[in-house]
Amino acid sequence: MCPKLPLRTFRFELAYDGSQFSGWARQPGKRTVQGVLEAALDQALPEMRRIVVGGRTDRGVHATGQVFSFTARTDCPPDYLAQLIEAEAPGEIVVHRAGLAPRWFHAQYSAVARSYVYLHPQLRTRRSVALAARAHDMLQELVGHTDFHAFARDTPKNKSTVRHLIKATARPEGRAIRFDFTASGFLRRQVRVLVASALREAAAESPTDALLRLALARARAETAAPAEPGHLCLSRVHYGPSPQG
């Protein structure tokens, strides 16, 4: 076991296969990313405080650029802790970076934006290309500070549902339509509902402001059911200056 030392802040960037986990957050009786990470770190840091994350992911959602941090009184090398993590979930969690951060760093509160990618399976046809173009135009209407209440699910009462949407694009990519979103933060299932609603309205050849109208109506029953989680990936947590589109 490593000896205690002055409190230090550790920062890790990792990728994981969300199909192997019941989401990020620790849940009794379920295998989650947080639970696996804390079990691995507990081998060297039994008195470690719980880890904090840049962006929580739901069941089945993947990550290629997730960030988590924690503080601990230890001189354990970050690379050693990364080895413990990968040994706990071989092939399911990969640590891209492991290191120390300034004492004030907090994976959640220091983040200025998050980026997600959704690859919606779609045969590459003229119709799918047109579908992507219409969906893209509709999403542009939501860029900026928008109330996404209609596109969220299971949000706490009396909490703001306004988020700053920095980027929202749709384009054909191989046998899929690729959606890219960057925002100051995302509500529960927001990206998946946006994708499903954009495709539904694009297929119906609705007006360009169709998604904006749904946002203004704030009626969740009028938006589409969330798209499947298995095609969604948290690609990056941003720190420092806010990204520009």
XYZ file of N, CA and C in Angstrom:
735
model
N 0.849 -1.189 0.000
C 0.000 0.000 0.000
C 0.885 1.240 0.000
N 0.498 2.256 -0.728
C 1.306 3.468 -0.853
C 1.156 4.345 0.392
N 2.231 4.990 0.835
C 2.159 5.844 2.034
C 1.377 7.122 1.773
N 0.862 7.720 2.861
C 0.132 8.971 2.738
C 1.090 10.135 2.563
N 0.677 11.094 1.765
C 1.447 12.299 1.497
C 0.485 13.473 1.401
N 0.979 14.688 1.149
C 0.063 15.820 0.946
C -0.959 15.528 -0.159
N -2.140 16.118 -0.023
C -3.243 15.881 -0.949
C -2.857 16.287 -2.363
N -3.085 15.394 -3.314
C -2.811 15.672 -4.725
C -4.064 15.378 -5.550
N -4.173 16.064 -6.687
C -5.311 15.863 -7.590
C -4.855 15.070 -8.796
N -5.550 13.970 -9.070
C -5.242 13.106 -10.208
C -6.288 13.323 -11.302
N -5.824 13.281 -12.540
C -6.720 13.449 -13.689
C -6.466 12.331 -14.694
N -7.543 11.683 -15.134
C -7.440 10.588 -16.093
C -8.372 10.845 -17.276
N -7.912 10.475 -18.461
C -8.765 10.497 -19.653
C -8.858 9.067 -20.160
N -10.072 8.611 -20.458
C -10.242 7.209 -20.825
C -11.346 7.003 -21.846
N -11.344 5.800 -22.386
C -12.392 5.347 -23.299
C -12.984 4.072 -22.724
N -14.264 3.820 -23.019
C -14.860 2.573 -22.575
C -15.995 2.157 -23.494
N -16.249 0.858 -23.480
C -17.329 0.250 -24.250
C -18.575 0.251 -23.376
N -19.498 1.155 -23.655
C -20.674 1.315 -22.808
C -21.601 0.116 -22.776
N -21.502 -0.769 -23.775
C -22.391 -1.928 -23.794
C -22.108 -2.885 -22.638
N -20.958 -2.720 -21.993
C -20.573 -3.604 -20.900
C -20.967 -3.063 -19.526
N -21.576 -1.865 -19.503
C -21.857 -1.222 -18.229
C -23.291 -0.678 -18.159
N -23.798 -0.568 -16.932
C -25.121 0.023 -16.703
C -24.973 1.527 -16.469
N -24.249 2.180 -17.359
C -24.031 3.607 -17.254
C -22.798 3.947 -16.448
N -22.592 5.250 -16.238
C -21.417 5.716 -15.491
C -21.610 5.562 -13.988
N -22.689 6.098 -13.440
C -22.836 6.278 -11.998
C -22.986 4.962 -11.242
N -22.348 4.911 -10.097
C -22.435 3.747 -9.219
C -23.893 3.448 -8.874
N -24.297 2.164 -8.981
C -25.655 1.728 -8.648
C -25.567 0.392 -7.924
N -26.301 0.227 -6.844
C -26.258 -1.032 -6.095
C -26.610 -2.231 -6.982
N -25.777 -3.238 -6.945
C -26.055 -4.467 -7.662
C -25.838 -4.407 -9.162
N -25.321 -3.292 -9.681
C -25.105 -3.166 -11.123
C -23.642 -2.824 -11.417
N -23.187 -3.278 -12.560
C -21.799 -3.005 -12.972
C -21.773 -1.680 -13.727
N -21.115 -0.704 -13.158
C -21.041 0.620 -13.765
C -19.579 1.020 -13.932
N -19.346 2.035 -14.764
C -17.972 2.494 -14.995
C -17.387 3.038 -13.692
N -18.131 3.875 -12.998
C -17.632 4.424 -11.743
C -17.316 3.315 -10.740
N -18.195 2.345 -10.637
C -17.978 1.252 -9.705
C -16.713 0.471 -10.003
N -16.472 0.192 -11.274
C -15.273 -0.557 -11.680
C -14.018 0.262 -11.413
N -14.058 1.551 -11.749
C -12.886 2.404 -11.527
C -12.555 2.504 -10.044
N -13.566 2.717 -9.218
C -13.306 2.860 -7.795
C -12.836 1.550 -7.176
N -13.322 0.422 -7.683
C -12.847 -0.882 -7.194
C -11.373 -1.071 -7.538
N -10.970 -0.627 -8.732
C -9.571 -0.749 -9.145
C -8.676 0.153 -8.308
N -9.084 1.391 -8.123
C -8.267 2.352 -7.383
C -8.196 2.019 -5.904
N -9.223 1.375 -5.384
C -9.261 1.022 -3.964
C -8.140 0.058 -3.587
N -7.599 -0.657 -4.557
C -6.507 -1.588 -4.281
C -5.264 -0.863 -3.752
N -5.056 0.377 -4.245
C -3.895 1.157 -3.824
C -4.265 2.314 -2.909
N -5.520 2.762 -3.006
C -5.960 3.956 -2.278
C -7.253 3.672 -1.528
N -7.210 2.843 -0.491
C -8.447 2.457 0.200
C -9.179 3.616 0.864
N -8.479 4.728 1.141
C -9.126 5.866 1.781
C -9.432 6.986 0.788
N -9.350 6.689 -0.509
C -9.602 7.696 -1.537
C -11.049 8.171 -1.496
N -11.225 9.473 -1.741
C -12.577 10.002 -1.886
C -13.150 9.538 -3.223
N -14.444 9.625 -3.376
C -15.059 9.176 -4.629
C -14.616 10.036 -5.810
N -14.557 9.412 -6.957
C -14.118 10.120 -8.151
C -15.254 10.987 -8.702
N -14.873 12.040 -9.441
C -15.847 12.910 -10.096
C -15.589 12.861 -11.594
N -16.638 13.079 -12.392
C -16.544 12.830 -13.834
C -16.930 14.063 -14.639
N -16.350 14.171 -15.836
C -16.628 15.298 -16.711
C -18.016 15.260 -17.318
N -18.526 14.076 -17.627
C -19.854 13.953 -18.234
C -20.411 12.557 -18.004
N -21.501 12.455 -17.269
C -22.094 11.143 -17.007
C -22.676 10.556 -18.290
N -22.559 9.255 -18.435
C -23.143 8.569 -19.592
C -24.166 7.554 -19.106
N -25.214 7.367 -19.898
C -26.268 6.420 -19.560
C -25.870 5.002 -19.944
N -26.706 4.073 -19.584
C -26.497 2.662 -19.910
C -26.307 2.493 -21.415
N -25.246 1.802 -21.813
C -25.007 1.496 -23.218
C -24.283 2.570 -23.998
N -24.085 3.752 -23.409
C -23.419 4.852 -24.118
C -21.911 4.720 -23.955
N -21.176 4.920 -25.043
C -19.725 4.759 -25.050
C -19.010 6.080 -24.760
N -17.698 5.990 -24.598
C -16.885 7.196 -24.440
C -15.515 6.963 -25.061
N -15.002 7.991 -25.712
C -13.620 7.959 -26.205
C -12.787 9.057 -25.570
N -13.448 10.027 -24.911
C -12.725 11.134 -24.299
C -13.279 11.514 -22.939
N -13.651 10.523 -22.148
C -14.172 10.795 -20.805
C -13.031 11.244 -19.886
N -13.337 12.107 -18.924
C -12.348 12.596 -17.959
C -12.899 12.415 -16.553
N -12.067 11.897 -15.658
C -12.450 11.861 -14.260
C -11.269 12.291 -13.405
N -11.569 12.745 -12.203
C -10.515 13.202 -11.303
C -10.847 12.811 -9.876
N -9.841 12.868 -9.020
C -10.038 12.619 -7.599
C -8.830 13.178 -6.855
N -8.984 13.339 -5.565
C -7.878 13.773 -4.719
C -7.512 12.651 -3.771
N -6.232 12.545 -3.466
C -5.764 11.500 -2.555
C -4.408 11.897 -1.978
N -4.148 11.437 -0.772
C -2.849 11.660 -0.128
C -1.970 10.446 -0.420
N -1.250 10.502 -1.497
C -0.456 9.362 -1.931
C 0.634 9.800 -2.881
N 1.686 8.992 -2.968
C 2.722 9.234 -3.983
C 2.666 8.174 -5.070
N 1.548 7.446 -5.135
C 1.384 6.446 -6.192
C 1.514 7.114 -7.559
N 2.310 6.570 -8.464
C 2.422 7.147 -9.809
C 1.102 6.993 -10.568
N 0.670 8.006 -11.290
C -0.562 7.903 -12.076
C -0.554 6.716 -13.045
N 0.591 6.431 -13.638
C 0.666 5.313 -14.590
C 0.371 3.975 -13.909
N 0.798 3.842 -12.662
C 0.517 2.619 -11.915
C -0.980 2.469 -11.682
N -1.641 3.562 -11.332
C -3.085 3.526 -11.131
C -3.810 3.202 -12.433
N -3.286 3.717 -13.548
C -3.875 3.406 -14.855
C -3.783 1.906 -15.148
N -2.690 1.281 -14.756
C -2.533 -0.163 -14.964
C -3.554 -0.946 -14.148
N -3.817 -0.480 -12.927
C -4.819 -1.145 -12.091
C -6.199 -1.060 -12.738
N -6.501 0.103 -13.314
C -7.807 0.301 -13.956
C -7.966 -0.634 -15.146
N -6.971 -0.680 -16.010
C -7.078 -1.516 -17.209
C -7.088 -3.001 -16.863
N -6.433 -3.377 -15.775
C -6.439 -4.777 -15.341
C -7.795 -5.171 -14.764
N -8.516 -4.210 -14.207
C -9.832 -4.479 -13.621
C -10.884 -4.746 -14.698
N -10.719 -4.102 -15.865
C -11.690 -4.267 -16.958
C -10.935 -4.359 -18.280
N -10.208 -5.452 -18.488
C -9.375 -5.573 -19.699
C -10.199 -5.532 -20.977
N -9.783 -4.651 -21.891
C -10.467 -4.535 -23.170
C -11.746 -3.730 -23.131
N -12.217 -3.379 -21.935
C -13.459 -2.618 -21.794
C -13.194 -1.162 -21.445
N -12.119 -0.919 -20.690
C -11.710 0.442 -20.340
C -10.253 0.620 -20.742
N -9.977 1.704 -21.464
C -8.608 2.037 -21.876
C -8.281 3.436 -21.371
N -7.177 3.565 -20.657
C -6.746 4.865 -20.145
C -5.828 5.515 -21.184
N -6.268 6.654 -21.728
C -5.458 7.372 -22.710
C -4.386 8.231 -22.046
N -4.757 8.875 -20.943
C -3.829 9.754 -20.240
C -4.048 9.615 -18.748
N -2.958 9.670 -18.005
C -3.019 9.620 -16.547
C -1.965 10.574 -16.006
N -2.362 11.463 -15.130
C -1.397 12.417 -14.608
C -1.942 13.203 -13.438
N -1.139 14.166 -12.987
C -1.533 15.050 -11.903
C -2.071 16.347 -12.487
N -2.981 16.978 -11.772
C -3.596 18.234 -12.202
C -3.423 19.261 -11.083
N -3.652 20.545 -11.385
C -3.610 21.553 -10.318
C -4.591 21.191 -9.204
N -4.274 21.612 -7.994
C -5.098 21.257 -6.836
C -6.563 21.635 -7.027
N -6.839 22.727 -7.756
C -8.206 23.215 -7.915
C -9.001 22.455 -8.965
N -8.346 21.610 -9.777
C -9.039 20.981 -10.904
C -10.127 20.039 -10.417
N -11.273 20.099 -11.094
C -12.432 19.241 -10.800
C -13.012 18.832 -12.151
N -13.061 17.532 -12.421
C -13.455 17.046 -13.751
C -14.810 17.571 -14.188
N -15.746 17.717 -13.256
C -17.080 18.212 -13.602
C -17.131 19.737 -13.641
N -16.744 20.378 -12.549
C -16.939 21.822 -12.427
C -15.939 22.643 -13.240
N -14.796 22.068 -13.573
C -13.812 22.793 -14.390
C -14.129 22.697 -15.881
N -15.024 21.803 -16.264
C -15.366 21.627 -17.681
C -16.194 22.802 -18.187
N -15.907 23.224 -19.421
C -16.669 24.324 -20.027
C -17.630 23.823 -21.097
N -17.425 22.604 -21.589
C -18.313 22.053 -22.622
C -18.070 20.553 -22.747
N -19.042 19.880 -23.361
C -18.922 18.443 -23.664
C -19.304 18.223 -25.115
N -18.691 17.223 -25.742
C -19.005 16.887 -27.132
C -19.433 15.429 -27.227
N -20.498 15.195 -28.021
C -20.997 13.851 -28.277
C -21.082 13.615 -29.781
N -20.909 12.367 -30.161
C -21.095 11.935 -31.549
C -22.136 10.829 -31.555
N -23.095 10.928 -32.478
C -24.086 9.865 -32.659
C -24.015 9.406 -34.100
N -23.752 8.102 -34.305
C -23.705 7.523 -35.649
C -24.974 6.709 -35.872
N -25.910 7.297 -36.603
C -27.188 6.631 -36.843
C -27.087 5.759 -38.094
N -27.296 4.440 -37.953
C -27.176 3.545 -39.111
C -28.120 3.976 -40.228
N -27.587 4.054 -41.429
C -28.395 4.516 -42.558
C -27.705 4.108 -43.850
N -28.405 3.411 -44.719
C -27.811 3.087 -46.014
C -27.508 4.371 -46.774
N -26.365 4.403 -47.441
C -25.963 5.608 -48.164
C -26.728 5.685 -49.487
N -27.769 6.495 -49.490
C -28.583 6.698 -50.681
C -28.800 8.197 -50.855
N -29.383 8.568 -51.974
C -29.701 9.983 -52.174
C -30.653 10.472 -51.097
N -31.575 9.603 -50.698
C -32.541 9.995 -49.667
C -31.841 10.251 -48.328
N -30.876 9.403 -47.961
C -30.189 9.593 -46.683
C -29.352 10.862 -46.687
N -28.772 11.190 -47.841
C -27.999 12.435 -47.957
C -28.912 13.636 -47.769
N -30.085 13.589 -48.402
C -31.053 14.677 -48.262
C -31.580 14.748 -46.830
N -31.775 13.579 -46.215
C -32.248 13.511 -44.839
C -31.256 14.199 -43.902
N -29.984 13.896 -44.085
C -28.945 14.500 -43.250
C -28.916 16.012 -43.438
N -29.051 16.458 -44.663
C -29.018 17.902 -44.938
C -30.187 18.621 -44.267
N -31.390 18.014 -44.335
C -32.549 18.648 -43.700
C -32.413 18.647 -42.180
N -31.932 17.532 -41.643
C -31.735 17.458 -40.193
C -30.711 18.495 -39.737
N -29.657 18.647 -40.514
C -28.621 19.641 -40.188
C -29.214 21.045 -40.133
N -29.994 21.408 -41.132
C -30.585 22.750 -41.175
C -31.508 22.983 -39.978
N -32.256 21.959 -39.587
C -33.156 22.089 -38.443
C -32.373 22.286 -37.140
N -31.278 21.568 -36.997
C -30.479 21.671 -35.781
C -29.845 23.045 -35.629
N -29.536 23.692 -36.747
C -28.914 25.020 -36.667
C -29.812 26.026 -35.959
N -31.124 25.807 -36.035
C -32.066 26.716 -35.394
C -31.969 26.669 -33.862
N -31.352 25.618 -33.335
C -31.270 25.445 -31.884
C -29.949 25.947 -31.303
N -28.989 26.271 -32.156
C -27.684 26.705 -31.681
C -27.827 28.017 -30.916
N -27.149 28.107 -29.787
C -27.248 29.257 -28.901
C -27.838 28.827 -27.572
N -28.286 29.769 -26.777
C -28.912 29.467 -25.492
C -30.384 29.112 -25.737
N -30.709 27.846 -25.534
C -32.030 27.322 -25.856
C -32.570 26.512 -24.685
N -33.874 26.561 -24.497
C -34.521 25.735 -23.487
C -34.791 24.362 -24.101
N -34.104 23.338 -23.606
C -34.220 21.993 -24.165
C -35.132 21.092 -23.331
N -36.045 21.686 -22.588
C -36.964 20.900 -21.762
C -37.666 19.804 -22.578
N -38.144 20.142 -23.769
C -38.898 19.180 -24.582
C -38.035 18.004 -25.029
N -36.724 18.200 -25.103
C -35.836 17.157 -25.622
C -35.132 16.373 -24.520
N -35.487 16.654 -23.270
C -34.864 15.954 -22.153
C -35.832 14.948 -21.547
N -35.308 14.095 -20.691
C -36.127 13.139 -19.964
C -35.617 13.070 -18.518
N -36.542 12.866 -17.585
C -36.185 12.646 -16.179
C -35.357 13.770 -15.575
N -35.689 15.022 -15.879
C -34.939 16.131 -15.295
C -35.502 16.482 -13.918
N -34.645 16.897 -12.984
C -35.117 17.288 -11.649
C -36.047 18.490 -11.730
N -37.005 18.549 -10.839
C -37.918 19.682 -10.813
C -37.186 20.944 -10.363
N -37.643 22.084 -10.864
C -37.108 23.395 -10.488
C -35.644 23.585 -10.894
N -35.165 22.806 -11.857
C -33.818 22.978 -12.390
C -33.910 23.528 -13.810
N -33.038 24.457 -14.124
C -33.065 25.059 -15.458
C -32.787 24.017 -16.533
N -33.520 24.105 -17.640
C -33.291 23.221 -18.779
C -32.716 24.003 -19.962
N -32.236 25.207 -19.694
C -31.570 26.007 -20.730
C -30.106 25.606 -20.798
N -29.621 25.349 -22.001
C -28.219 25.014 -22.222
C -27.699 25.802 -23.415
N -26.402 26.060 -23.409
C -25.775 26.742 -24.539
C -25.297 25.693 -25.538
N -26.020 25.546 -26.629
C -25.644 24.609 -27.686
C -24.660 25.316 -28.614
N -23.426 24.844 -28.630
C -22.355 25.489 -29.385
C -22.268 24.951 -30.809
N -22.511 23.654 -30.941
C -22.400 23.012 -32.260
C -23.446 21.926 -32.366
N -24.099 21.830 -33.538
C -25.064 20.763 -33.803
C -25.069 20.529 -35.304
N -24.501 19.413 -35.744
C -24.386 19.146 -37.177
C -24.846 17.736 -37.503
N -25.221 17.526 -38.751
C -25.589 16.199 -39.257
C -25.035 16.073 -40.664
N -24.408 14.945 -40.955
C -23.851 14.734 -42.294
C -23.703 13.238 -42.540
N -23.765 12.812 -43.822
C -23.553 11.400 -44.126
C -22.101 11.010 -43.827
N -21.915 9.820 -43.300
C -20.569 9.293 -43.083
C -20.617 7.779 -43.233
N -20.083 7.283 -44.330
C -20.148 5.851 -44.595
C -21.577 5.374 -44.671
N -21.893 4.339 -43.905
C -23.256 3.812 -43.856
C -24.017 4.367 -42.659
N -23.797 5.626 -42.350
C -24.466 6.250 -41.203
C -24.669 7.732 -41.459
N -25.527 8.305 -40.664
C -25.612 9.761 -40.582
C -24.949 10.140 -39.265
N -23.935 10.970 -39.364
C -23.182 11.366 -38.180
C -23.710 12.690 -37.639
N -24.037 12.671 -36.346
C -24.459 13.874 -35.632
C -23.356 14.270 -34.657
N -22.972 15.537 -34.658
C -21.986 16.058 -33.712
C -22.629 17.168 -32.883
N -22.505 17.061 -31.571
C -23.059 18.068 -30.669
C -21.987 18.513 -29.680
N -21.910 19.810 -29.468
C -21.083 20.364 -28.396
C -21.921 21.391 -27.663
N -21.922 21.319 -26.339
C -22.722 22.249 -25.537
C -22.079 22.444 -24.179
N -22.537 23.475 -23.486
C -22.030 23.734 -22.138
C -22.344 22.562 -21.220
N -23.417 21.883 -21.509
C -23.829 20.713 -20.752
C -25.049 20.113 -21.425
N -25.375 18.883 -21.080
C -26.509 18.208 -21.693
C -27.445 17.672 -20.621
N -28.730 17.675 -20.924
C -29.731 17.115 -20.038
C -29.843 15.609 -20.278
N -30.538 14.928 -19.406
C -30.671 13.474 -19.501
C -31.329 13.079 -20.834
N -30.636 12.288 -21.625
C -31.095 11.754 -22.910
C -31.333 12.833 -23.966
N -30.831 14.017 -23.749
C -31.062 15.120 -24.681
C -30.558 14.819 -26.089
N -29.337 14.323 -26.195
C -28.768 14.077 -27.525
C -29.583 13.040 -28.272
N -29.955 11.968 -27.598
C -30.686 10.889 -28.256
C -32.072 11.334 -28.716
N -32.725 12.194 -27.940
C -34.043 12.712 -28.340
C -33.883 13.700 -29.493
N -32.834 14.506 -29.462
C -32.583 15.435 -30.559
C -32.359 14.689 -31.871
N -31.564 13.635 -31.831
C -31.287 12.851 -33.036
C -32.572 12.251 -33.587
N -33.337 11.589 -32.719
C -34.573 10.935 -33.173
C -35.575 11.951 -33.697
N -35.701 13.077 -33.021
C -36.660 14.107 -33.447
C -36.230 14.754 -34.755
N -34.933 15.006 -34.908
C -34.424 15.608 -36.142
C -34.660 14.687 -37.333
N -34.415 13.398 -37.163
C -34.630 12.451 -38.263
C -36.116 12.309 -38.587
N -36.946 12.295 -37.562
C -38.390 12.189 -37.788
C -38.915 13.392 -38.568
N -38.521 14.583 -38.143
C -39.003 15.795 -38.809
C -38.401 15.936 -40.203
N -37.150 15.515 -40.371
C -36.519 15.586 -41.690
C -37.211 14.635 -42.662
N -37.548 13.437 -42.188
C -38.235 12.458 -43.040
C -39.617 12.961 -43.437
N -40.248 13.734 -42.578
C -41.580 14.278 -42.872
C -41.502 15.557 -43.702
N -40.262 15.981 -43.995
C -40.025 17.222 -44.749
C -40.706 18.417 -44.065
N -40.560 18.452 -42.758
C -41.115 19.557 -41.975
C -40.320 20.838 -42.233
N -40.874 21.998 -41.874
C -40.151 23.264 -42.053
C -38.847 23.271 -41.259
N -37.918 24.116 -41.667
C -36.610 24.185 -41.040
C -36.693 24.510 -39.554
N -37.721 25.233 -39.145
C -37.842 25.621 -37.735
C -38.642 24.603 -36.910
N -38.803 23.381 -37.412
C -39.627 22.375 -36.718
C -39.094 22.057 -35.320
N -37.780 21.877 -35.188
C -37.213 21.561 -33.882
C -37.303 22.752 -32.938
N -37.105 23.935 -33.489
C -37.227 25.139 -32.669
C -38.647 25.280 -32.136
N -39.633 24.971 -32.960
C -41.029 25.036 -32.516
C -41.294 24.044 -31.380
N -40.704 22.859 -31.488
C -40.856 21.871 -30.421
C -40.210 22.377 -29.132
N -39.052 23.028 -29.271
C -38.369 23.570 -28.093
C -39.211 24.644 -27.422
N -39.790 25.516 -28.219
C -40.601 26.608 -27.678
C -41.881 26.087 -27.024
N -42.419 24.993 -27.547
C -43.644 24.409 -26.987
C -43.391 23.734 -25.639
N -42.160 23.284 -25.397
C -41.758 22.636 -24.136
C -42.615 21.402 -23.826
N -43.108 20.747 -24.861
C -43.981 19.579 -24.671
C -43.213 18.308 -25.020
N -42.821 17.575 -24.028
C -42.022 16.371 -24.258
C -42.787 15.309 -25.040
N -44.086 15.272 -24.894
C -44.889 14.273 -25.594
C -44.833 14.466 -27.107
N -44.454 15.648 -27.560
C -44.414 15.928 -28.990
C -43.055 15.637 -29.623
N -42.050 15.337 -28.821
C -40.747 14.975 -29.370
C -40.654 13.461 -29.494
N -39.711 12.997 -30.274
C -39.569 11.559 -30.542
C -38.974 10.826 -29.339
N -39.215 9.524 -29.283
C -38.586 8.692 -28.253
C -37.077 8.688 -28.481
N -36.276 8.556 -27.431
C -34.817 8.606 -27.595
C -34.303 7.556 -28.565
N -33.326 7.943 -29.382
C -32.658 6.993 -30.267
C -31.891 5.976 -29.420
N -31.544 4.859 -30.007
C -30.847 3.795 -29.284
C -29.530 4.297 -28.693
N -29.188 3.902 -27.450
C -27.976 4.410 -26.808
C -26.671 3.869 -27.388
N -26.721 2.695 -28.014
C -25.500 2.041 -28.463
C -24.724 2.756 -29.552
N -25.322 3.773 -30.170
C -24.631 4.508 -31.240
C -24.136 5.872 -30.759
N -24.268 6.141 -29.462
C -23.872 7.432 -28.898
C -22.538 7.320 -28.188
N -21.692 8.349 -28.348
C -20.370 8.328 -27.735
C -19.998 9.718 -27.225
N -19.557 9.787 -25.986
C -18.987 11.019 -25.443
C -17.573 11.128 -25.998
N -17.345 12.094 -26.865
C -16.061 12.167 -27.567
C -15.043 13.071 -26.899
N -15.519 14.075 -26.134
C -14.552 14.981 -25.512
C -15.205 15.801 -24.408
N -14.437 16.042 -23.357
C -14.818 17.012 -22.320
C -13.837 18.168 -22.465
N -14.363 19.372 -22.619
C -13.527 20.535 -22.902
C -13.194 21.295 -21.619
N -11.933 21.733 -21.523
C -11.479 22.555 -20.413
C -10.773 23.775 -20.994
N -10.733 24.871 -20.247
C -10.136 26.086 -20.766
C -11.189 26.918 -21.475
N -10.800 27.700 -22.487
C -11.765 28.536 -23.204
C -12.872 27.697 -23.846
N -14.071 28.239 -23.865
C -15.205 27.540 -24.468
C -14.987 27.380 -25.971
N -15.246 26.192 -26.540
C -15.057 25.985 -27.984
C -16.028 26.825 -28.791
N -15.611 27.173 -29.982
C -16.427 28.021 -30.857
C -16.893 27.222 -32.058
N -18.073 26.645 -31.989
C -18.689 25.969 -33.117
C -17.903 24.838 -33.712
